[in-house]
PDB file of C-alpha atoms in Angstrom:
ATOM      1  CA  MET A   2     235.060 197.076 -94.820  1.00  0.00           C
ATOM      2  CA  LEU A   3     232.684 194.654 -96.543  1.00  0.00           C
ATOM      3  CA  SER A   4     234.936 191.767 -95.489  1.00  0.00           C
ATOM      4  CA  TYR A   5     234.560 192.348 -91.743  1.00  0.00           C
ATOM      5  CA  GLN A   6     232.287 190.022 -89.755  1.00  0.00           C
ATOM      6  CA  HIS A   7     232.137 190.400 -86.007  1.00  0.00           C
ATOM      7  CA  ILE A   8     231.261 186.735 -85.346  1.00  0.00           C
ATOM      8  CA  TYR A   9     235.014 186.019 -85.168  1.00  0.00           C
ATOM      9  CA  HIS A  10     235.322 188.428 -82.229  1.00  0.00           C
ATOM     10  CA  ALA A  11     231.877 188.337 -80.583  1.00  0.00           C
ATOM     11  CA  GLY A  12     231.933 188.022 -76.822  1.00  0.00           C
ATOM     12  CA  ASN A  13     235.592 188.950 -76.475  1.00  0.00           C
ATOM     13  CA  LEU A  14     236.843 191.178 -73.660  1.00  0.00           C
ATOM     14  CA  ALA A  15     236.399 194.303 -75.781  1.00  0.00           C
ATOM     15  CA  ASP A  16     232.733 193.369 -76.277  1.00  0.00           C
ATOM     16  CA  VAL A  17     232.312 192.803 -72.541  1.00  0.00           C
ATOM     17  CA  HIS A  18     233.780 196.251 -71.852  1.00  0.00           C
ATOM     18  CA  LYS A  19     231.741 198.012 -74.519  1.00  0.00           C
ATOM     19  CA  HIS A  20     228.452 196.234 -73.880  1.00  0.00           C
ATOM     20  CA  SER A  21     228.517 196.517 -70.096  1.00  0.00           C
ATOM     21  CA  LEU A  22     228.949 200.297 -70.247  1.00  0.00           C
ATOM     22  CA  LEU A  23     226.413 200.613 -73.060  1.00  0.00           C
ATOM     23  CA  ALA A  24     223.788 198.651 -71.121  1.00  0.00           C
ATOM     24  CA  TRP A  25     224.349 200.859 -68.071  1.00  0.00           C
ATOM     25  CA  MET A  26     224.007 204.072 -70.108  1.00  0.00           C
ATOM     26  CA  LEU A  27     220.795 202.885 -71.769  1.00  0.00           C
ATOM     27  CA  ASP A  28     219.399 201.923 -68.381  1.00  0.00           C
ATOM     28  CA  TYR A  29     220.204 205.421 -67.137  1.00  0.00           C
ATOM     29  CA  LEU A  30     218.513 207.101 -70.101  1.00  0.00           C
ATOM     30  CA  THR A  31     215.315 205.103 -69.630  1.00  0.00           C
ATOM     31  CA  ARG A  32     214.910 206.045 -65.963  1.00  0.00           C
ATOM     32  CA  LYS A  33     213.050 209.143 -67.112  1.00  0.00           C
ATOM     33  CA  ASP A  34     209.613 208.731 -68.626  1.00  0.00           C
ATOM     34  CA  LYS A  35     210.691 210.379 -71.858  1.00  0.00           C
ATOM     35  CA  PRO A  36     211.388 208.623 -75.189  1.00  0.00           C
ATOM     36  CA  VAL A  37     214.926 208.334 -76.521  1.00  0.00           C
ATOM     37  CA  SER A  38     216.619 207.761 -79.873  1.00  0.00           C
ATOM     38  CA  TYR A  39     219.294 205.090 -80.256  1.00  0.00           C
ATOM     39  CA  ILE A  40     221.565 205.288 -83.310  1.00  0.00           C
ATOM     40  CA  GLU A  41     224.293 202.802 -84.220  1.00  0.00           C
ATOM     41  CA  THR A  42     226.624 203.359 -87.143  1.00  0.00           C
ATOM     42  CA  HIS A  43     228.193 199.874 -87.493  1.00  0.00           C
ATOM     43  CA  ALA A  44     225.608 197.466 -86.177  1.00  0.00           C
ATOM     44  CA  GLY A  45     226.688 193.978 -87.258  1.00  0.00           C
ATOM     45  CA  ARG A  46     224.164 191.163 -87.060  1.00  0.00           C
ATOM     46  CA  ALA A  47     222.917 191.810 -83.479  1.00  0.00           C
ATOM     47  CA  LEU A  48     222.878 188.146 -82.405  1.00  0.00           C
ATOM     48  CA  TYR A  49     225.855 185.766 -82.387  1.00  0.00           C
ATOM     49  CA  ASP A  50     226.226 182.016 -81.932  1.00  0.00           C
ATOM     50  CA  LEU A  51     229.362 181.490 -79.873  1.00  0.00           C
ATOM     51  CA  SER A  52     229.376 177.797 -80.764  1.00  0.00           C
ATOM     52  CA  ALA A  53     229.777 178.654 -84.469  1.00  0.00           C
ATOM     53  CA  ASP A  54     232.993 177.653 -86.197  1.00  0.00           C
ATOM     54  CA  GLU A  55     233.948 181.299 -86.731  1.00  0.00           C
ATOM     55  CA  ALA A  56     233.716 182.140 -83.029  1.00  0.00           C
ATOM     56  CA  ARG A  57     235.493 178.964 -81.954  1.00  0.00           C
ATOM     57  CA  LYS A  58     238.281 179.532 -84.486  1.00  0.00           C
ATOM     58  CA  THR A  59     239.634 182.640 -82.738  1.00  0.00           C
ATOM     59  CA  GLY A  60     238.816 181.564 -79.190  1.00  0.00           C
ATOM     60  CA  GLU A  61     238.116 185.164 -78.237  1.00  0.00           C
ATOM     61  CA  ALA A  62     234.746 184.444 -76.618  1.00  0.00           C
ATOM     62  CA  ALA A  63     236.317 181.645 -74.582  1.00  0.00           C
ATOM     63  CA  MET A  64     238.820 184.166 -73.231  1.00  0.00           C
ATOM     64  CA  GLY A  65     236.100 186.812 -72.881  1.00  0.00           C
ATOM     65  CA  ILE A  66     232.526 186.416 -71.714  1.00  0.00           C
ATOM     66  CA  ALA A  67     232.977 182.727 -70.895  1.00  0.00           C
ATOM     67  CA  ARG A  68     235.613 183.684 -68.302  1.00  0.00           C
ATOM     68  CA  VAL A  69     234.216 186.898 -66.846  1.00  0.00           C
ATOM     69  CA  ARG A  70     230.442 186.437 -66.859  1.00  0.00           C
ATOM     70  CA  ASP A  71     230.467 186.050 -63.066  1.00  0.00           C
ATOM     71  CA  TRP A  72     231.962 189.526 -62.682  1.00  0.00           C
ATOM     72  CA  PHE A  73     228.509 191.053 -63.119  1.00  0.00           C
ATOM     73  CA  ALA A  74     225.738 191.138 -60.539  1.00  0.00           C
ATOM     74  CA  ALA A  75     222.354 189.718 -61.462  1.00  0.00           C
ATOM     75  CA  ASP A  76     220.787 193.189 -61.487  1.00  0.00           C
ATOM     76  CA  HIS A  77     223.399 194.759 -63.800  1.00  0.00           C
ATOM     77  CA  PRO A  78     221.710 195.755 -67.099  1.00  0.00           C
ATOM     78  CA  TYR A  79     224.351 193.853 -69.077  1.00  0.00           C
ATOM     79  CA  MET A  80     223.729 190.651 -67.126  1.00  0.00           C
ATOM     80  CA  LYS A  81     220.000 191.079 -67.662  1.00  0.00           C
ATOM     81  CA  SER A  82     220.619 191.133 -71.425  1.00  0.00           C
ATOM     82  CA  LEU A  83     222.855 188.069 -71.248  1.00  0.00           C
ATOM     83  CA  VAL A  84     220.193 186.148 -69.329  1.00  0.00           C
ATOM     84  CA  GLN A  85     217.386 187.303 -71.621  1.00  0.00           C
ATOM     85  CA  THR A  86     219.355 186.293 -74.718  1.00  0.00           C
ATOM     86  CA  ALA A  87     220.144 182.853 -73.289  1.00  0.00           C
ATOM     87  CA  GLU A  88     216.495 182.299 -72.413  1.00  0.00           C
ATOM     88  CA  THR A  89     215.306 183.364 -75.866  1.00  0.00           C
ATOM     89  CA  ASP A  90     218.025 182.037 -78.166  1.00  0.00           C
ATOM     90  CA  GLY A  91     219.987 179.443 -76.194  1.00  0.00           C
ATOM     91  CA  GLU A  92     223.030 179.261 -73.930  1.00  0.00           C
ATOM     92  CA  ASN A  93     225.475 179.807 -76.807  1.00  0.00           C
ATOM     93  CA  ALA A  94     223.789 183.004 -78.011  1.00  0.00           C
ATOM     94  CA  TYR A  95     225.472 186.356 -77.390  1.00  0.00           C
ATOM     95  CA  PRO A  96     223.781 189.758 -77.846  1.00  0.00           C
ATOM     96  CA  GLY A  97     225.501 192.409 -79.940  1.00  0.00           C
ATOM     97  CA  SER A  98     224.952 196.068 -79.119  1.00  0.00           C
ATOM     98  CA  PRO A  99     221.794 196.418 -81.291  1.00  0.00           C
ATOM     99  CA  MET A 100     220.210 193.502 -79.429  1.00  0.00           C
ATOM    100  CA  ILE A 101     221.196 194.966 -76.065  1.00  0.00           C
ATOM    101  CA  ALA A 102     219.642 198.281 -77.111  1.00  0.00           C
ATOM    102  CA  THR A 103     216.429 196.543 -78.169  1.00  0.00           C
ATOM    103  CA  GLN A 104     216.241 194.680 -74.871  1.00  0.00           C
ATOM    104  CA  ARG A 105     217.000 197.661 -72.664  1.00  0.00           C
ATOM    105  CA  LEU A 106     214.861 200.249 -74.471  1.00  0.00           C
ATOM    106  CA  ARG A 107     211.082 200.634 -74.482  1.00  0.00           C
ATOM    107  CA  ASP A 108     208.356 200.571 -77.125  1.00  0.00           C
ATOM    108  CA  SER A 109     208.275 204.390 -77.083  1.00  0.00           C
ATOM    109  CA  ASP A 110     211.972 204.627 -78.013  1.00  0.00           C
ATOM    110  CA  HIS A 111     213.310 204.656 -81.576  1.00  0.00           C
ATOM    111  CA  ILE A 112     216.208 202.536 -82.848  1.00  0.00           C
ATOM    112  CA  THR A 113     218.058 203.272 -86.107  1.00  0.00           C
ATOM    113  CA  LEU A 114     220.874 200.961 -87.196  1.00  0.00           C
ATOM    114  CA  ALA A 115     223.294 201.048 -90.122  1.00  0.00           C
ATOM    115  CA  GLU A 116     225.152 198.039 -91.518  1.00  0.00           C
ATOM    116  CA  LEU A 117     226.822 198.058 -94.920  1.00  0.00           C
ATOM    117  CA  HIS A 118     227.773 194.381 -95.239  1.00  0.00           C
ATOM    118  CA  PRO A 119     224.894 192.684 -97.153  1.00  0.00           C
ATOM    119  CA  GLY A 120     224.974 189.408 -95.248  1.00  0.00           C
ATOM    120  CA  GLU A 121     225.252 191.100 -91.869  1.00  0.00           C
ATOM    121  CA  HIS A 122     222.479 193.517 -92.801  1.00  0.00           C
ATOM    122  CA  ASN A 123     220.138 190.676 -93.739  1.00  0.00           C
ATOM    123  CA  ALA A 124     220.858 188.919 -90.448  1.00  0.00           C
ATOM    124  CA  LEU A 125     220.316 192.206 -88.583  1.00  0.00           C
ATOM    125  CA  GLU A 126     216.865 192.665 -90.110  1.00  0.00           C
ATOM    126  CA  LEU A 127     215.916 189.089 -89.234  1.00  0.00           C
ATOM    127  CA  ALA A 128     217.087 189.491 -85.643  1.00  0.00           C
ATOM    128  CA  LEU A 129     215.458 192.904 -85.074  1.00  0.00           C
ATOM    129  CA  PRO A 130     212.368 193.272 -87.260  1.00  0.00           C
ATOM    130  CA  THR A 131     211.027 196.237 -85.271  1.00  0.00           C
ATOM    131  CA  ALA A 132     214.183 198.365 -85.634  1.00  0.00           C
ATOM    132  CA  THR A 133     214.959 200.659 -88.552  1.00  0.00           C
ATOM    133  CA  CYS A 134     217.860 198.874 -90.283  1.00  0.00           C
ATOM    134  CA  ARG A 135     219.576 200.711 -93.114  1.00  0.00           C
ATOM    135  CA  ARG A 136     222.104 199.191 -95.475  1.00  0.00           C
ATOM    136  CA  SER A 137     224.238 202.293 -95.710  1.00  0.00           C
ATOM    137  CA  ASP A 138     227.444 203.942 -94.573  1.00  0.00           C
ATOM    138  CA  GLY A 139     226.924 204.559 -90.882  1.00  0.00           C
ATOM    139  CA  PHE A 140     228.829 207.820 -90.673  1.00  0.00           C
ATOM    140  CA  ALA A 141     226.803 209.298 -93.538  1.00  0.00           C
ATOM    141  CA  MET A 142     223.545 208.004 -92.075  1.00  0.00           C
ATOM    142  CA  ALA A 143     224.243 209.710 -88.765  1.00  0.00           C
ATOM    143  CA  HIS A 144     225.012 213.023 -90.465  1.00  0.00           C
ATOM    144  CA  SER A 145     221.736 212.809 -92.391  1.00  0.00           C
ATOM    145  CA  MET A 146     219.487 212.271 -89.379  1.00  0.00           C
ATOM    146  CA  LEU A 147     220.926 214.529 -86.668  1.00  0.00           C
ATOM    147  CA  PRO A 148     219.353 215.863 -84.605  1.00  0.00           C
ATOM    148  CA  PRO A 149     216.975 212.912 -84.294  1.00  0.00           C
ATOM    149  CA  THR A 150     213.447 212.739 -82.997  1.00  0.00           C
ATOM    150  CA  PRO A 151     213.185 212.156 -80.056  1.00  0.00           C
ATOM    151  CA  ARG A 152     215.986 214.535 -79.129  1.00  0.00           C
ATOM    152  CA  ARG A 153     217.185 212.628 -76.043  1.00  0.00           C
ATOM    153  CA  GLY A 154     219.312 209.636 -76.826  1.00  0.00           C
ATOM    154  CA  LEU A 155     222.590 207.923 -77.562  1.00  0.00           C
ATOM    155  CA  MET A 156     224.704 207.117 -80.613  1.00  0.00           C
ATOM    156  CA  LEU A 157     227.205 204.260 -80.660  1.00  0.00           C
ATOM    157  CA  ILE A 158     230.066 204.464 -83.161  1.00  0.00           C
ATOM    158  CA  ASP A 159     231.742 201.066 -83.306  1.00  0.00           C
ATOM    159  CA  PRO A 160     233.710 200.623 -86.546  1.00  0.00           C
ATOM    160  CA  SER A 161     236.089 197.754 -87.190  1.00  0.00           C
ATOM    161  CA  PHE A 162     238.980 200.199 -87.756  1.00  0.00           C
ATOM    162  CA  GLU A 163     240.117 197.996 -90.622  1.00  0.00           C
ATOM    163  CA  ILE A 164     239.801 201.127 -92.741  1.00  0.00           C
ATOM    164  CA  LYS A 165     242.926 202.948 -91.572  1.00  0.00           C
ATOM    165  CA  ASP A 166     241.524 206.366 -92.490  1.00  0.00           C
ATOM    166  CA  ASP A 167     238.993 205.957 -89.666  1.00  0.00           C
ATOM    167  CA  TYR A 168     241.581 207.123 -87.152  1.00  0.00           C
ATOM    168  CA  ASP A 169     241.927 210.404 -89.072  1.00  0.00           C
ATOM    169  CA  THR A 170     238.288 210.996 -90.016  1.00  0.00           C
ATOM    170  CA  ILE A 171     236.435 209.986 -86.852  1.00  0.00           C
ATOM    171  CA  PRO A 172     237.302 213.157 -84.874  1.00  0.00           C
ATOM    172  CA  THR A 173     235.833 215.276 -87.677  1.00  0.00           C
ATOM    173  CA  HIS A 174     232.664 213.172 -87.733  1.00  0.00           C
ATOM    174  CA  ILE A 175     232.231 213.425 -83.978  1.00  0.00           C
ATOM    175  CA  ARG A 176     232.897 217.159 -83.970  1.00  0.00           C
ATOM    176  CA  LYS A 177     230.020 217.601 -86.434  1.00  0.00           C
ATOM    177  CA  TYR A 178     227.748 215.174 -84.578  1.00  0.00           C
ATOM    178  CA  VAL A 179     228.205 217.043 -81.304  1.00  0.00           C
ATOM    179  CA  ARG A 180     227.489 220.341 -83.014  1.00  0.00           C
ATOM    180  CA  ALA A 181     224.311 218.989 -84.602  1.00  0.00           C
ATOM    181  CA  TRP A 182     223.100 217.050 -81.539  1.00  0.00           C
ATOM    182  CA  ASN A 183     224.335 218.857 -78.461  1.00  0.00           C
ATOM    183  CA  VAL A 184     222.098 216.900 -76.065  1.00  0.00           C
ATOM    184  CA  GLY A 185     222.988 213.466 -77.443  1.00  0.00           C
ATOM    185  CA  VAL A 186     225.291 211.005 -75.724  1.00  0.00           C
ATOM    186  CA  ILE A 187     227.860 210.111 -78.404  1.00  0.00           C
ATOM    187  CA  VAL A 188     229.919 207.005 -77.694  1.00  0.00           C
ATOM    188  CA  LEU A 189     232.980 205.882 -79.634  1.00  0.00           C
ATOM    189  CA  TRP A 190     234.527 202.460 -79.115  1.00  0.00           C
ATOM    190  CA  TYR A 191     238.183 202.126 -80.123  1.00  0.00           C
ATOM    191  CA  PRO A 192     240.824 199.394 -79.860  1.00  0.00           C
ATOM    192  CA  ILE A 193     243.988 199.882 -77.825  1.00  0.00           C
ATOM    193  CA  LEU A 194     246.753 198.663 -80.110  1.00  0.00           C
ATOM    194  CA  THR A 195     250.419 197.777 -79.788  1.00  0.00           C
ATOM    195  CA  SER A 196     250.931 199.893 -82.909  1.00  0.00           C
ATOM    196  CA  ALA A 197     249.603 202.998 -81.092  1.00  0.00           C
ATOM    197  CA  ALA A 198     247.484 203.803 -84.168  1.00  0.00           C
ATOM    198  CA  HIS A 199     244.791 205.232 -81.892  1.00  0.00           C
ATOM    199  CA  HIS A 200     246.970 207.777 -80.080  1.00  0.00           C
ATOM    200  CA  ASN A 201     246.644 210.751 -82.422  1.00  0.00           C
ATOM    201  CA  MET A 202     242.898 210.210 -82.757  1.00  0.00           C
ATOM    202  CA  LEU A 203     242.503 210.364 -78.978  1.00  0.00           C
ATOM    203  CA  LYS A 204     244.628 213.495 -78.703  1.00  0.00           C
ATOM    204  CA  THR A 205     242.354 215.247 -81.170  1.00  0.00           C
ATOM    205  CA  LEU A 206     239.187 213.982 -79.496  1.00  0.00           C
ATOM    206  CA  GLN A 207     240.320 215.089 -76.063  1.00  0.00           C
ATOM    207  CA  SER A 208     241.282 218.506 -77.389  1.00  0.00           C
ATOM    208  CA  ASP A 209     237.886 218.899 -79.078  1.00  0.00           C
ATOM    209  CA  HIS A 210     235.838 217.541 -76.140  1.00  0.00           C
ATOM    210  CA  PRO A 211     237.685 218.268 -72.877  1.00  0.00           C
ATOM    211  CA  ASN A 212     234.664 217.310 -70.735  1.00  0.00           C
ATOM    212  CA  ALA A 213     234.185 213.896 -72.321  1.00  0.00           C
ATOM    213  CA  PHE A 214     234.499 210.649 -70.369  1.00  0.00           C
ATOM    214  CA  ARG A 215     237.207 208.184 -71.367  1.00  0.00           C
ATOM    215  CA  HIS A 216     237.362 204.650 -70.036  1.00  0.00           C
ATOM    216  CA  GLU A 217     239.924 201.996 -70.946  1.00  0.00           C
ATOM    217  CA  VAL A 218     240.690 198.428 -69.948  1.00  0.00           C
ATOM    218  CA  ARG A 219     243.805 196.421 -70.766  1.00  0.00           C
ATOM    219  CA  PHE A 220     244.055 192.689 -71.338  1.00  0.00           C
ATOM    220  CA  PRO A 221     246.494 190.143 -72.827  1.00  0.00           C
ATOM    221  CA  PRO A 222     246.395 189.553 -76.589  1.00  0.00           C
ATOM    222  CA  ALA A 223     243.733 187.014 -77.566  1.00  0.00           C
ATOM    223  CA  ARG A 224     246.400 185.007 -79.364  1.00  0.00           C
ATOM    224  CA  LYS A 225     250.078 185.258 -80.187  1.00  0.00           C
ATOM    225  CA  GLY A 226     250.818 188.227 -82.410  1.00  0.00           C
ATOM    226  CA  HIS A 227     247.384 189.815 -81.948  1.00  0.00           C
ATOM    227  CA  GLY A 228     247.786 193.588 -81.866  1.00  0.00           C
ATOM    228  CA  MET A 229     244.812 194.537 -79.675  1.00  0.00           C
ATOM    229  CA  ILE A 230     245.749 194.739 -76.000  1.00  0.00           C
ATOM    230  CA  GLY A 231     242.821 196.741 -74.682  1.00  0.00           C
ATOM    231  CA  SER A 232     239.502 198.433 -75.267  1.00  0.00           C
ATOM    232  CA  GLY A 233     238.466 202.063 -74.951  1.00  0.00           C
ATOM    233  CA  LEU A 234     235.295 204.125 -74.862  1.00  0.00           C
ATOM    234  CA  PHE A 235     235.151 207.871 -75.460  1.00  0.00           C
ATOM    235  CA  VAL A 236     231.828 209.398 -74.394  1.00  0.00           C
ATOM    236  CA  SER A 237     230.801 212.936 -75.277  1.00  0.00           C
ATOM    237  CA  ASN A 238     228.065 214.321 -73.013  1.00  0.00           C
ATOM    238  CA  PRO A 239     228.326 211.343 -70.621  1.00  0.00           C
ATOM    239  CA  PRO A 240     225.323 210.421 -68.466  1.00  0.00           C
ATOM    240  CA  PHE A 241     225.453 211.640 -64.877  1.00  0.00           C
ATOM    241  CA  GLY A 242     227.171 209.133 -62.620  1.00  0.00           C
ATOM    242  CA  LEU A 243     229.021 207.248 -65.361  1.00  0.00           C
ATOM    243  CA  SER A 244     232.464 208.285 -64.111  1.00  0.00           C
ATOM    244  CA  ARG A 245     231.645 207.219 -60.555  1.00  0.00           C
ATOM    245  CA  THR A 246     230.232 203.861 -61.615  1.00  0.00           C
ATOM    246  CA  PHE A 247     233.092 202.767 -63.888  1.00  0.00           C
TER     247      PHE A 247
END
């Protein structure tokens, strides 16, 4: 959706869930002295100002990272990214997943990001000049470049789900990604909704990938009438130790 801008939701509890697990997985992948590829299909702008009118309007960051920051130890990879971002860009700055990947990965690793929204893409390029930032459909980009070089690595699929067909098409995309990149860690974020729109998608994913790791958290709606009541991650080829850590 070209109308979607994540600034309204940056730093909410779903971001905390997604980004804390992502930071841990990237930290795990970089423990070996071998380069990795990081691919993100719906990157956003990478860096968010939580004091901006858009973020303050929804209040989601106030109910998210502002409340739970102390949950994380100083040596957790996610907390390291939060501290680094505050030191570089100010106390109101929040790192999106592309920024976390840039901070946690090394010079030998390769980052490829897709963002279709023109304004978000421009901001992404400004925030991460060393990453490969493509203004393209993320699903198509991933199909075109798998398997990547280097072969080790992780892909994050984090759509807005404002395109309702995503719930039907994502399992097919992931099935093809896994077939093309059987050593890659493929991570899907999804919202847990009062409408249960995600249920059939998860049934298909679990049938296709019975050894995948699924992790969910539940939380109150950010505001009255808000349909998202939780956050989920579905990880194909999960890193060793992920299920014991979370």
